[in-house]
């Protein structure tokens, strides 16, 4: 793959990478005939994000990779790879400096080198060269249909950002309640939390505030706010409208944005299932886990709504473990009161001495105190330097008879 970008496109690409870095830890790069696709999935597989950069976005683009070892056009192929977010963020660290200094950017994926080569041509003839190690992998896809959602409404990203300012920064989940003429937002509070010790925030958005408003199903969905803030940070910087599609509780929410003929982005977020269904599911899991697996698969097959499944093209049989429809939100809050999983493991204390056989009558004596230890060491200084021992050996010089 080879692509060339101007200064404006580099800035947009850097913002997209920063947005994806707030969602996942790995960046998937997939060049296609129609452009370049950047994807990521969070650790709990409850959020999927994809940026599609079309051909007009680039000054020059070629999706195949040349064989740099042996120049053979028949061996050119398409490389799909992934690399850690930390490595790519080190290149696009400062968006402001990229906008002021970089003139063009050349990105290359050569064959048989396993390197992502990024070259910045800056002002005053300065060239910055970066080599990033990547890992080849198969494509990660989320199957969904935009036309299959019952409700769709769009609004400016700035309006969404101003609405979320009403919520505290520690708010992790937000509940969206859809009505025929309004959208009601409130922070989600677990049943275990004491209502007297938490703050309840509610915001109502009228129908007239939206650019497009089409709600066919009154429903209530709850999803994570972290990914939504990352989406709004990208959309607000570029002054883009954000489309939202919802189906119902337990069904994924789809956020999408688009810049005509240049790029588009889709963000698929999992939602919380209703409380009654989750409690019933947990009880069935405890009683009969095998039966619960069968019932979950049968229920998933009965849905006629869009079923976005996060899957790997290499092995589609593993799609059930990454089904975004049945995946709950990341229910591990980053709070000090939460008990991490490592605390549930039974730690085995290391043995100070190896295990001894039972037939040995040996008792380990505790070490002597410091004064006794010092007395034991220095008592050897008071002994004679030589000890008389009976040694049988030949005498060459006998003792004299008298003491004269």
XYZ file of C-alpha atoms in Angstrom:
404
model
C 0.000 0.000 0.000
C 1.130 3.507 -0.836
C -0.739 6.719 -0.164
C 0.119 10.406 -0.244
C -1.747 13.035 1.797
C -1.653 16.804 1.947
C -1.515 18.876 5.128
C -5.305 19.102 5.524
C -5.781 15.346 5.158
C -2.955 14.631 7.614
C -4.764 16.675 10.242
C -8.009 14.730 9.702
C -6.135 11.423 9.813
C -4.443 12.404 13.075
C -7.802 13.286 14.659
C -9.240 9.952 13.537
C -6.342 8.060 15.111
C -6.761 10.002 18.363
C -10.470 9.140 18.336
C -9.793 5.442 17.811
C -7.112 5.465 20.518
C -9.745 6.479 23.081
C -11.773 3.375 22.215
C -9.335 0.522 21.551
C -5.728 -0.493 22.143
C -4.954 -1.792 18.640
C -5.296 -0.144 15.242
C -6.342 -2.327 12.310
C -5.238 -1.083 8.888
C -7.083 -2.464 5.862
C -6.384 -0.980 2.398
C -9.044 -1.637 -0.231
C -9.677 -0.644 -3.806
C -11.959 2.168 -2.634
C -9.618 3.625 -0.019
C -8.154 3.030 3.409
C -10.025 1.678 6.433
C -8.914 2.119 10.039
C -10.670 0.032 12.695
C -10.492 -0.736 16.379
C -12.359 -2.777 18.984
C -12.253 -2.186 22.722
C -11.045 -4.821 25.160
C -14.533 -5.985 26.206
C -15.700 -6.101 22.562
C -18.614 -3.814 23.346
C -17.551 -1.016 20.977
C -16.537 -1.192 17.312
C -15.256 1.793 15.337
C -14.288 2.131 11.689
C -13.073 5.088 9.600
C -13.317 4.792 5.823
C -11.140 7.214 3.839
C -12.170 7.322 0.188
C -9.958 7.886 -2.846
C -10.584 11.674 -3.155
C -9.164 12.026 0.354
C -5.665 11.151 -0.936
C -3.394 12.821 -3.453
C -2.239 9.364 -4.581
C -3.336 5.915 -3.437
C -2.448 2.312 -4.306
C -3.909 -0.482 -2.191
C -1.435 -3.203 -3.229
C 2.024 -3.648 -1.705
C 5.083 -4.154 -3.870
C 7.624 -6.895 -3.286
C 10.687 -4.899 -2.287
C 12.940 -7.959 -2.109
C 12.275 -9.340 -5.585
C 10.520 -7.021 -7.970
C 7.761 -9.251 -9.287
C 4.375 -7.676 -10.058
C 2.670 -11.078 -9.752
C 3.582 -11.222 -6.068
C 2.036 -7.876 -5.169
C -0.684 -8.344 -2.600
C -2.901 -6.512 -0.135
C -1.614 -6.397 3.450
C -4.044 -6.253 6.353
C -2.318 -5.633 9.624
C -2.612 -4.238 13.120
C -0.266 -2.375 15.440
C -0.443 -0.974 18.979
C -2.075 2.400 19.440
C 0.849 3.689 21.484
C 3.233 3.314 18.566
C 1.027 5.128 16.061
C 0.191 7.845 18.591
C 3.886 8.604 18.971
C 3.876 9.668 15.312
C 0.651 11.724 15.372
C 1.119 13.033 18.898
C 0.521 16.758 18.409
C -2.213 17.680 15.947
C -1.412 21.405 16.132
C 2.236 20.964 15.185
C 1.328 18.674 12.284
C -0.970 21.309 10.859
C 1.711 24.005 11.032
C 4.806 22.100 9.921
C 3.835 19.126 7.726
C 3.318 19.719 4.015
C 2.815 16.135 2.772
C 2.697 12.669 4.320
C 3.650 9.438 2.595
C 2.470 6.136 4.145
C 3.817 2.831 2.813
C 3.229 -0.836 3.637
C 5.993 -2.736 1.822
C 5.792 -6.480 1.392
C 8.076 -8.830 3.386
C 9.339 -6.090 5.682
C 6.569 -6.002 8.315
C 7.000 -2.248 8.690
C 4.600 0.634 8.415
C 6.689 3.467 6.971
C 5.478 7.024 7.569
C 7.370 9.953 6.101
C 6.587 13.593 6.814
C 7.898 16.280 4.481
C 7.937 19.403 6.578
C 8.766 23.014 5.890
C 12.366 24.182 5.375
C 13.229 20.824 3.767
C 12.930 18.780 6.974
C 11.984 15.103 6.491
C 10.785 12.922 9.375
C 10.908 9.174 8.918
C 9.135 6.592 11.123
C 9.273 2.789 10.930
C 6.574 1.000 12.938
C 6.478 -2.752 13.371
C 3.093 -4.329 12.614
C 1.491 -7.768 12.799
C -0.434 -9.322 9.946
C -4.001 -10.306 10.805
C -7.327 -11.004 9.219
C -10.047 -8.446 8.765
C -12.352 -7.611 11.675
C -15.893 -6.855 10.620
C -19.182 -5.898 12.249
C -22.190 -6.814 10.163
C -25.017 -4.308 10.453
C -27.626 -2.692 8.258
C -28.306 1.020 8.625
C -31.736 0.780 7.022
C -32.894 -1.847 9.516
C -33.049 0.445 12.536
C -36.458 1.661 13.636
C -35.411 5.092 14.908
C -33.007 7.612 13.442
C -32.244 11.175 14.426
C -29.361 13.497 13.603
C -28.053 16.675 15.123
C -24.918 18.785 15.172
C -22.089 17.366 17.224
C -21.719 20.659 19.093
C -25.288 20.363 20.345
C -24.564 16.891 21.713
C -21.379 18.130 23.383
C -23.176 20.993 25.085
C -25.836 18.562 26.294
C -23.275 16.206 27.821
C -21.693 19.095 29.720
C -24.638 18.825 32.123
C -23.388 15.415 33.260
C -20.562 14.984 35.725
C -17.209 13.883 34.348
C -17.377 10.689 36.434
C -20.608 9.579 34.736
C -19.957 6.314 32.939
C -23.315 5.322 31.457
C -26.188 7.373 30.056
C -29.762 6.264 29.434
C -31.525 7.567 26.308
C -35.328 7.477 26.418
C -36.935 7.991 23.006
C -40.410 9.472 22.599
C -42.340 10.618 19.548
C -41.517 14.284 20.155
C -38.434 14.328 22.378
C -35.318 12.539 23.613
C -34.719 12.254 27.329
C -31.170 11.751 28.674
C -30.314 10.712 32.233
C -27.333 9.239 34.010
C -27.643 5.535 34.737
C -27.575 4.547 38.422
C -27.262 0.940 39.510
C -29.795 -0.534 41.920
C -27.051 -1.286 44.430
C -26.160 2.393 44.832
C -27.936 4.329 47.550
C -30.068 7.026 45.812
C -29.396 9.453 48.649
C -25.651 9.349 47.917
C -25.721 10.083 44.188
C -26.711 12.959 41.911
C -29.455 12.463 39.346
C -29.053 14.433 36.091
C -31.780 14.611 33.452
C -31.851 16.538 30.166
C -34.744 16.709 27.701
C -34.132 17.482 24.013
C -37.120 18.652 22.019
C -37.849 17.495 18.491
C -37.147 20.933 17.037
C -33.526 20.786 18.181
C -32.678 18.019 15.705
C -31.891 18.332 12.027
C -33.665 15.059 11.265
C -35.964 13.288 13.725
C -37.682 10.006 12.948
C -38.604 7.888 15.965
C -40.785 4.888 15.155
C -40.314 3.012 18.437
C -40.441 4.485 21.928
C -37.687 2.717 23.797
C -35.026 3.174 26.462
C -31.369 2.230 25.950
C -28.284 2.574 28.142
C -24.716 2.609 26.837
C -21.271 3.803 27.822
C -20.447 7.504 27.673
C -16.699 7.131 27.159
C -16.948 6.098 23.502
C -19.566 8.763 22.772
C -17.279 11.499 24.058
C -14.494 10.233 21.807
C -16.851 10.367 18.812
C -17.985 13.885 19.635
C -14.396 15.094 20.043
C -13.696 14.152 16.432
C -17.001 15.355 14.998
C -17.018 18.674 16.823
C -13.476 19.557 15.715
C -14.533 19.127 12.076
C -18.060 20.583 12.575
C -19.890 17.473 11.386
C -23.431 16.289 12.045
C -23.834 13.022 13.925
C -26.494 10.467 13.012
C -27.830 8.131 15.683
C -29.775 4.918 15.031
C -31.445 2.916 17.791
C -33.534 -0.223 17.937
C -34.261 -1.185 21.540
C -32.790 -2.257 24.849
C -30.114 -4.881 24.319
C -29.700 -3.921 20.652
C -26.546 -2.019 19.576
C -26.624 1.717 18.948
C -25.084 2.993 15.723
C -23.500 6.440 15.431
C -22.294 7.533 12.009
C -20.861 10.646 10.379
C -19.832 11.474 6.849
C -17.924 14.067 4.877
C -19.107 13.988 1.281
C -16.806 11.915 -0.984
C -13.901 12.179 1.483
C -14.439 9.970 4.511
C -17.078 8.366 6.713
C -17.139 6.707 10.114
C -19.328 4.180 11.915
C -19.386 3.531 15.650
C -21.279 0.555 17.007
C -21.895 0.534 20.770
C -23.446 -2.267 22.805
C -26.292 -1.472 25.195
C -27.399 -2.870 28.518
C -30.095 -5.504 28.550
C -33.172 -4.932 30.724
C -32.794 -5.748 34.409
C -35.407 -8.508 34.404
C -33.834 -10.278 31.458
C -30.360 -10.050 32.934
C -31.465 -11.455 36.312
C -33.342 -14.293 34.652
C -30.376 -15.029 32.421
C -28.008 -15.131 35.370
C -30.258 -17.529 37.280
C -30.479 -19.815 34.271
C -26.723 -19.697 33.898
C -26.220 -20.874 37.474
C -28.783 -23.666 37.211
C -27.928 -25.007 33.750
C -25.195 -23.236 31.801
C -25.366 -25.549 28.786
C -29.075 -24.994 28.402
C -28.581 -21.254 28.611
C -26.110 -21.326 25.709
C -28.648 -23.105 23.513
C -31.441 -20.703 24.427
C -29.245 -17.678 23.743
C -28.406 -18.925 20.269
C -32.058 -19.686 19.498
C -33.182 -16.258 20.692
C -30.525 -14.547 18.589
C -31.674 -16.381 15.478
C -35.290 -15.227 15.941
C -34.486 -11.494 15.785
C -35.412 -9.853 12.509
C -33.666 -6.613 13.431
C -30.106 -5.888 12.294
C -27.707 -8.174 14.089
C -24.232 -6.656 14.135
C -21.757 -9.432 14.756
C -18.113 -8.771 15.393
C -16.309 -11.545 13.597
C -13.032 -12.582 12.057
C -13.134 -13.473 8.377
C -10.584 -16.240 8.852
C -12.850 -18.234 11.161
C -16.519 -17.267 11.244
C -17.285 -19.960 13.798
C -15.895 -17.735 16.554
C -18.492 -15.047 15.881
C -20.734 -16.079 18.753
C -18.168 -15.050 21.366
C -18.051 -11.522 19.925
C -21.721 -10.927 19.218
C -22.401 -7.301 19.966
C -26.083 -7.979 20.345
C -25.636 -10.111 23.436
C -22.554 -8.315 24.782
C -23.210 -6.071 27.724
C -21.487 -2.812 28.380
C -18.155 -2.818 30.165
C -19.502 -3.223 33.686
C -16.141 -2.792 35.393
C -16.203 0.786 36.657
C -12.940 2.555 37.202
C -13.688 3.458 40.769
C -11.638 2.938 43.892
C -14.390 0.905 45.515
C -14.318 -1.692 42.756
C -12.512 -4.908 43.585
C -10.173 -5.911 40.787
C -10.289 -9.445 39.473
C -6.820 -10.310 40.740
C -8.048 -9.920 44.318
C -10.361 -12.927 43.845
C -7.446 -15.278 43.133
C -6.068 -17.344 46.003
C -2.449 -16.360 46.418
C -0.046 -19.160 47.346
C 2.600 -17.994 49.751
C 6.120 -19.169 48.780
C 7.703 -21.827 51.046
C 10.778 -20.632 52.887
C 12.276 -24.148 53.101
C 11.810 -27.210 50.915
C 9.511 -29.964 52.073
C 11.256 -32.662 54.102
C 10.581 -36.350 54.437
C 8.406 -37.570 57.261
C 10.950 -40.141 58.547
C 13.479 -37.464 59.464
C 13.224 -36.274 63.030
C 14.503 -32.796 62.527
C 13.255 -29.613 64.045
C 14.096 -26.243 62.619
C 15.456 -24.052 65.379
C 14.784 -20.362 65.215
C 17.823 -18.200 64.566
C 19.585 -16.968 67.720
C 19.217 -13.370 68.785
C 21.796 -10.821 67.768
C 23.714 -10.830 71.090
C 23.978 -14.633 71.153
C 25.048 -14.696 67.547
C 27.830 -12.162 68.189
C 28.992 -14.097 71.294
C 29.171 -17.310 69.275
C 31.294 -15.662 66.614
C 33.797 -14.013 68.925
C 34.233 -16.930 71.324
C 36.536 -18.592 68.825
C 39.000 -15.771 69.365
C 39.549 -16.908 72.992
C 40.496 -20.489 72.072
C 44.044 -21.729 71.472
C 45.252 -21.370 67.989
C 46.266 -25.046 67.916
C 44.439 -28.017 69.331
C 46.323 -31.082 70.592
C 45.342 -34.111 68.595
C 46.738 -37.622 68.493
C 48.303 -37.829 65.109
C 50.146 -41.019 64.171
C 53.060 -39.982 62.024
C 56.801 -40.608 61.769
C 58.988 -38.391 64.022
C 62.212 -37.232 62.422
C 63.487 -35.005 65.352
C 62.716 -36.511 68.814
C 62.410 -34.379 71.937
C 65.526 -33.718 74.025
C 65.949 -35.646 77.308
C 66.378 -32.683 79.590
C 65.441 -29.118 79.702
C 68.813 -27.447 79.415
